[in-house]
PDB file of C-alpha atoms in Angstrom:
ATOM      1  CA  UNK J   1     -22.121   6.920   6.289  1.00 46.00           C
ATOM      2  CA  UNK J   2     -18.680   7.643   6.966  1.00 48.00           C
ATOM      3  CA  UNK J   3     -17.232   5.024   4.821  1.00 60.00           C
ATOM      4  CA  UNK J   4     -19.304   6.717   2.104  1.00 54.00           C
ATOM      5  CA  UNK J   5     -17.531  10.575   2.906  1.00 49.00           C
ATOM      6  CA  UNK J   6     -13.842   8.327   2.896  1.00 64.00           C
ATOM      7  CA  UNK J   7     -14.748   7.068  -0.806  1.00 72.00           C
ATOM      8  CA  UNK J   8     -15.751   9.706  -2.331  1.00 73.00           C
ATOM      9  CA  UNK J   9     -12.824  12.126  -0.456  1.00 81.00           C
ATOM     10  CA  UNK J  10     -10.488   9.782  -1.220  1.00 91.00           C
ATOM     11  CA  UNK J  11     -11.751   9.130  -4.757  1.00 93.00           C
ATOM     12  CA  UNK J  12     -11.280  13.123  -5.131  1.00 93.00           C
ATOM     13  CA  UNK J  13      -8.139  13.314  -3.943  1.00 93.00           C
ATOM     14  CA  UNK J  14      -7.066  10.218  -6.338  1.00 95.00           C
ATOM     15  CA  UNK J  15      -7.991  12.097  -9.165  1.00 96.00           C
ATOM     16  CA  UNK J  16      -6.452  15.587  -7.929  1.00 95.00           C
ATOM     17  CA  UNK J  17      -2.851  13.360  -7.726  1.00 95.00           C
ATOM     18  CA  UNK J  18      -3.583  12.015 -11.454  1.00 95.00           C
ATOM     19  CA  UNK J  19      -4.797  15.128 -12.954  1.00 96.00           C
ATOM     20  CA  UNK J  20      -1.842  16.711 -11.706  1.00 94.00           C
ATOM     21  CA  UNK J  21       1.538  14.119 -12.429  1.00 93.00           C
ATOM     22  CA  UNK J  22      -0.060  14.001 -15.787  1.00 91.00           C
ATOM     23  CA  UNK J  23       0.424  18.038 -16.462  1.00 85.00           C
ATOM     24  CA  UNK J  24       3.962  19.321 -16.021  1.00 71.00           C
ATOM     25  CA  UNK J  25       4.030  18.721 -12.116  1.00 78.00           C
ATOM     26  CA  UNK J  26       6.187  15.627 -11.554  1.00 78.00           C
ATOM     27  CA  UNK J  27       4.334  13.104  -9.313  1.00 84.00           C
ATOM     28  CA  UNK J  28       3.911   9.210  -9.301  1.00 88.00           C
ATOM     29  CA  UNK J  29       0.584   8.938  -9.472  1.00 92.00           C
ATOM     30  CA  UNK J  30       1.357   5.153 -10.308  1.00 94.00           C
ATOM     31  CA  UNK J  31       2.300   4.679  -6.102  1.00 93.00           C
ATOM     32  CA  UNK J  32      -1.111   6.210  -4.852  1.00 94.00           C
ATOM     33  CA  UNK J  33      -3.246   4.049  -7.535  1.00 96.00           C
ATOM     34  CA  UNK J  34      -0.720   0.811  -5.921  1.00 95.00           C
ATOM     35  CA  UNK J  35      -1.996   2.233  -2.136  1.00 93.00           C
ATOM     36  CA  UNK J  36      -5.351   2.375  -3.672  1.00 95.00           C
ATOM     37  CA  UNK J  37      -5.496  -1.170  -4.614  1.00 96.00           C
ATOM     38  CA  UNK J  38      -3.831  -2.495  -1.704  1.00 95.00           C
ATOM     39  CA  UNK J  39      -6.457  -0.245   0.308  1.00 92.00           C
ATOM     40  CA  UNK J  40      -9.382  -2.650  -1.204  1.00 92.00           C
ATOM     41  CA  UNK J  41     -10.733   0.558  -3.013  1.00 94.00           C
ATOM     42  CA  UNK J  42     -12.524  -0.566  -6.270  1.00 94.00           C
ATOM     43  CA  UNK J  43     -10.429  -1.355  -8.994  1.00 97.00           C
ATOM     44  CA  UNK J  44     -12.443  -0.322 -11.618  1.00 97.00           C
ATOM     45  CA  UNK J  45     -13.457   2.574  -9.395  1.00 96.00           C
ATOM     46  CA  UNK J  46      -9.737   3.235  -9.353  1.00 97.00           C
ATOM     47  CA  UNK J  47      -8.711   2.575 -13.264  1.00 98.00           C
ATOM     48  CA  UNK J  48     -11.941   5.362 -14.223  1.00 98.00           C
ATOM     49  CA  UNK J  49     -11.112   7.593 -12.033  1.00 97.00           C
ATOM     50  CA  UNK J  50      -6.934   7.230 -12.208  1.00 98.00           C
ATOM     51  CA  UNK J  51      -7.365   7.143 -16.110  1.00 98.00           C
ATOM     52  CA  UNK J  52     -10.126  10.201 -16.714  1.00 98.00           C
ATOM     53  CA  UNK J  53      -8.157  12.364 -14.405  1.00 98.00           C
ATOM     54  CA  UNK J  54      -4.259  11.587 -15.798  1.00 97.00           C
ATOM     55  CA  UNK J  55      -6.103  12.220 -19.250  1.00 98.00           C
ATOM     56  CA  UNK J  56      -7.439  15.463 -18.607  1.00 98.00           C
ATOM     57  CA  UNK J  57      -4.526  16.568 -17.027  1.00 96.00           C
ATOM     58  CA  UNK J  58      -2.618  15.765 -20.488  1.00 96.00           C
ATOM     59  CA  UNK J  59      -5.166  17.254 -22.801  1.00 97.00           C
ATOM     60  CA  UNK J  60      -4.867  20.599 -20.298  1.00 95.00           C
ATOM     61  CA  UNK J  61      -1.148  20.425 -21.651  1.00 92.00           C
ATOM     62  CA  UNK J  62      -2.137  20.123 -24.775  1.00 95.00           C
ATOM     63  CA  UNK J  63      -4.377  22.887 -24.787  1.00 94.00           C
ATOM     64  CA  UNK J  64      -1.537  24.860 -23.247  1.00 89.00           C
ATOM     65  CA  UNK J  65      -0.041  24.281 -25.989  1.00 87.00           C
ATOM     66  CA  UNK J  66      -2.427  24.666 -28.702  1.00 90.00           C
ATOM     67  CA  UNK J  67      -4.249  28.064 -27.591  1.00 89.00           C
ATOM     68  CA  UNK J  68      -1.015  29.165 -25.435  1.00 79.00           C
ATOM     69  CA  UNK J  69       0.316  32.711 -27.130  1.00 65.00           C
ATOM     70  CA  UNK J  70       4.267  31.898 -28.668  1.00 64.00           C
ATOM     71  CA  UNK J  71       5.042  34.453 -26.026  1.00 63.00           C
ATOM     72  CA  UNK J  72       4.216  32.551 -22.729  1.00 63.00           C
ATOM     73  CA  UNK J  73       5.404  29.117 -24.672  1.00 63.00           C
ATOM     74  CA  UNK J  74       8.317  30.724 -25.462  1.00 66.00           C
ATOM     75  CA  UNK J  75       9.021  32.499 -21.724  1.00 69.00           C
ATOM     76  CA  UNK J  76       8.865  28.966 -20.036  1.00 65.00           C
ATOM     77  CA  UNK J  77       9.374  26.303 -21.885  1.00 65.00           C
ATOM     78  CA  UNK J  78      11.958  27.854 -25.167  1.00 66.00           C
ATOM     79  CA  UNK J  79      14.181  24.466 -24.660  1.00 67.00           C
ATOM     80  CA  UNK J  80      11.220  22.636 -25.166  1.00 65.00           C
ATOM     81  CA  UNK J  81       9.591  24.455 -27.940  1.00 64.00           C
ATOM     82  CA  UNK J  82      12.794  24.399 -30.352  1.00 67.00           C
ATOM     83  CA  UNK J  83      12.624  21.001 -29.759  1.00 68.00           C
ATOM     84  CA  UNK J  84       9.371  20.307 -31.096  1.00 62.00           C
ATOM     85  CA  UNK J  85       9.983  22.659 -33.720  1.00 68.00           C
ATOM     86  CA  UNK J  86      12.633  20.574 -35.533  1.00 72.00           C
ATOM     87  CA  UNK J  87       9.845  17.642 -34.638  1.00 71.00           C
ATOM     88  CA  UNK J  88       6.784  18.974 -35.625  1.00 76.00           C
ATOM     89  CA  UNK J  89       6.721  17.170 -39.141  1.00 78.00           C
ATOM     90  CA  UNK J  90       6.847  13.504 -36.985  1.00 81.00           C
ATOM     91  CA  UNK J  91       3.807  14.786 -34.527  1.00 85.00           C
ATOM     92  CA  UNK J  92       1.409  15.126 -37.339  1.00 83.00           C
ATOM     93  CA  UNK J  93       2.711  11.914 -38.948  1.00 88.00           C
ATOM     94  CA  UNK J  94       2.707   9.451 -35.986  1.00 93.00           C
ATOM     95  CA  UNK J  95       0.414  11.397 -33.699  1.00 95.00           C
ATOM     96  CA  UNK J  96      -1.618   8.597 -32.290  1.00 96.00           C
ATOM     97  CA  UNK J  97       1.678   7.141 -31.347  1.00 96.00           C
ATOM     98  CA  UNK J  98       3.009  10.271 -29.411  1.00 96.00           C
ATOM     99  CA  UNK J  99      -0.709  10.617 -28.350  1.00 97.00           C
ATOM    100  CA  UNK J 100      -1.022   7.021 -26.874  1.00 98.00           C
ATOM    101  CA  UNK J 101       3.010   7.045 -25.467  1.00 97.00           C
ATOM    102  CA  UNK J 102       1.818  10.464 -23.399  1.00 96.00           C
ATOM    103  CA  UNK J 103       1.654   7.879 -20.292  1.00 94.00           C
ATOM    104  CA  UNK J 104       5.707   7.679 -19.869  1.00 93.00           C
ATOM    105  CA  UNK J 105       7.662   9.955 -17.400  1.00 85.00           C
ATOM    106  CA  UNK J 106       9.059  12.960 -18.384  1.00 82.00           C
ATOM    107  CA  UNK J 107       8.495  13.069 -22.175  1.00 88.00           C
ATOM    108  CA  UNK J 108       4.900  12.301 -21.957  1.00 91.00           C
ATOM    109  CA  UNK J 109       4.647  15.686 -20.675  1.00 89.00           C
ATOM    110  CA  UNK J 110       6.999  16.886 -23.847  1.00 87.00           C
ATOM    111  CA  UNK J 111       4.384  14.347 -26.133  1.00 93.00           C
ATOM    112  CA  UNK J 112       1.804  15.935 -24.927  1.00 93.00           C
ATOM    113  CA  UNK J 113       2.905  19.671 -25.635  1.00 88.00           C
ATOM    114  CA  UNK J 114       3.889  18.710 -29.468  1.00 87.00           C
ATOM    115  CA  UNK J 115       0.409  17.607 -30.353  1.00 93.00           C
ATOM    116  CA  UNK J 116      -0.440  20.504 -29.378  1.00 91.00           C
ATOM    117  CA  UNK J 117       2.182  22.653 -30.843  1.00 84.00           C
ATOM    118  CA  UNK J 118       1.524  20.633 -34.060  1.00 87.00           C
ATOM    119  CA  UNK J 119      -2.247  21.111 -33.626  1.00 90.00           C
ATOM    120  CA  UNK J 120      -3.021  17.849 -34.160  1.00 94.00           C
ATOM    121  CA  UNK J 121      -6.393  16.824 -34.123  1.00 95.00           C
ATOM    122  CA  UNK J 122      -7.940  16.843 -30.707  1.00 97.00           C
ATOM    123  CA  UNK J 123     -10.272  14.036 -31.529  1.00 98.00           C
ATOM    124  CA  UNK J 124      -7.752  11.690 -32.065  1.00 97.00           C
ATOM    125  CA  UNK J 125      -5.562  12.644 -29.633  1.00 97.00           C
ATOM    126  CA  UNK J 126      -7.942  12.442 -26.632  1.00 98.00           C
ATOM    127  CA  UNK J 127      -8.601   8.497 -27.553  1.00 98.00           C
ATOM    128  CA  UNK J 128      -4.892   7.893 -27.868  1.00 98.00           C
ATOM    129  CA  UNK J 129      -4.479   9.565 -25.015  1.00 98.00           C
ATOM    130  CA  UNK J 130      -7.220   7.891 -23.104  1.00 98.00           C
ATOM    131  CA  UNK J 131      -6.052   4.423 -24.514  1.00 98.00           C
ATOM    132  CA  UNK J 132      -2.713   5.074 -22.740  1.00 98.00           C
ATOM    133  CA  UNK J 133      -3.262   6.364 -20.116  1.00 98.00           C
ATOM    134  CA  UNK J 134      -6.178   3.276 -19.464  1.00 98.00           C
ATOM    135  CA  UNK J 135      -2.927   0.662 -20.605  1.00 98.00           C
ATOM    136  CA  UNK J 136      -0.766   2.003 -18.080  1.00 97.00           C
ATOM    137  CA  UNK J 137      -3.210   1.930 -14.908  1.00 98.00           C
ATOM    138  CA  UNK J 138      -4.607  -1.375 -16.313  1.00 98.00           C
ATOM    139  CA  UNK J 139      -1.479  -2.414 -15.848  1.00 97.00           C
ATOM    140  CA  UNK J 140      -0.484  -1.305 -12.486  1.00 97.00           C
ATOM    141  CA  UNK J 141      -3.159  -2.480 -10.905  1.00 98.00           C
ATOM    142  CA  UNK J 142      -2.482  -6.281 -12.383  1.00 97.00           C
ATOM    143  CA  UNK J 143       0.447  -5.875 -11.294  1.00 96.00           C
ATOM    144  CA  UNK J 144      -0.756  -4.467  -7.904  1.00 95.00           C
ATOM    145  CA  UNK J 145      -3.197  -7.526  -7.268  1.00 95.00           C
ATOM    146  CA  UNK J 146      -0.031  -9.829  -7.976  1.00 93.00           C
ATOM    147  CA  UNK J 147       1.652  -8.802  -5.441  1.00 86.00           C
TER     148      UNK J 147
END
């Protein structure tokens, strides 16, 4: 029974680290998913959970910024936002791109923020999103099992 409770605890608190290195929190959720793996947790426990939680934590950024009033945008992230401005035209051309690249540091977050801004579809964007994010801890666990 207890190895049940540390499964599903530490299943939780996998996808409270993904959810949240996915919004505008930097985190490596990439070295807990490694511990993960090298704990003998599931791997595809570990890729659903890792890749449902780093999505929604995206698509909560780009909700920020596609309900988010110009005002709070503006007030905390005004670098950012001219930015995407002067890129807006590119984020409604090659959205699924920007949607499915959301999985890099650092401008994943900014990727993630333009869709938004550009109100690009939300469809579309979650399975770009969800394709990436999927690719990338695909990927580190491989890479995880090779070592």
């Amino acid at each position: 029974m207890l190895d049940f409770l540390y499964n599903d605890i530490s299943y939780i608190g996998l996808f409270i680290v993904c959810f949240l290195s996915s919004t505008l929190l930097p985190m490596a959720s990439e070295a807990f998913v490694l511990a993960f793996v090298k704990l003998d947790f599931n791997n595809y426990m570990v890729l659903f959970v890792a890749s449902l939680a780093n999505t929604l934590g995206s698509l909560s950024t780009y909700a920020l910024a596609y309900f988010g009033e110009s005002q709070i945008l503006e007030k905390y992230f005004k670098s950012s936002l001219q930015k995407l401005e002067k890129i807006n035209a590119n984020f409604t051309k090659f959205g699924s791109l920007y949607a499915f690249f959301t999985f890099l540091p650092i401008v994943g977050d900014l990727f993630a923020l333009g869709l938004g801004f550009s109100r690009y579809s939300f469809l579309k964007a979650s399975i770009f999103i969800a394709l990436g994010k999927l690719s990338r801890y695909a990927f580190v666990i491989f890479i995880a099992n090779s070592i």
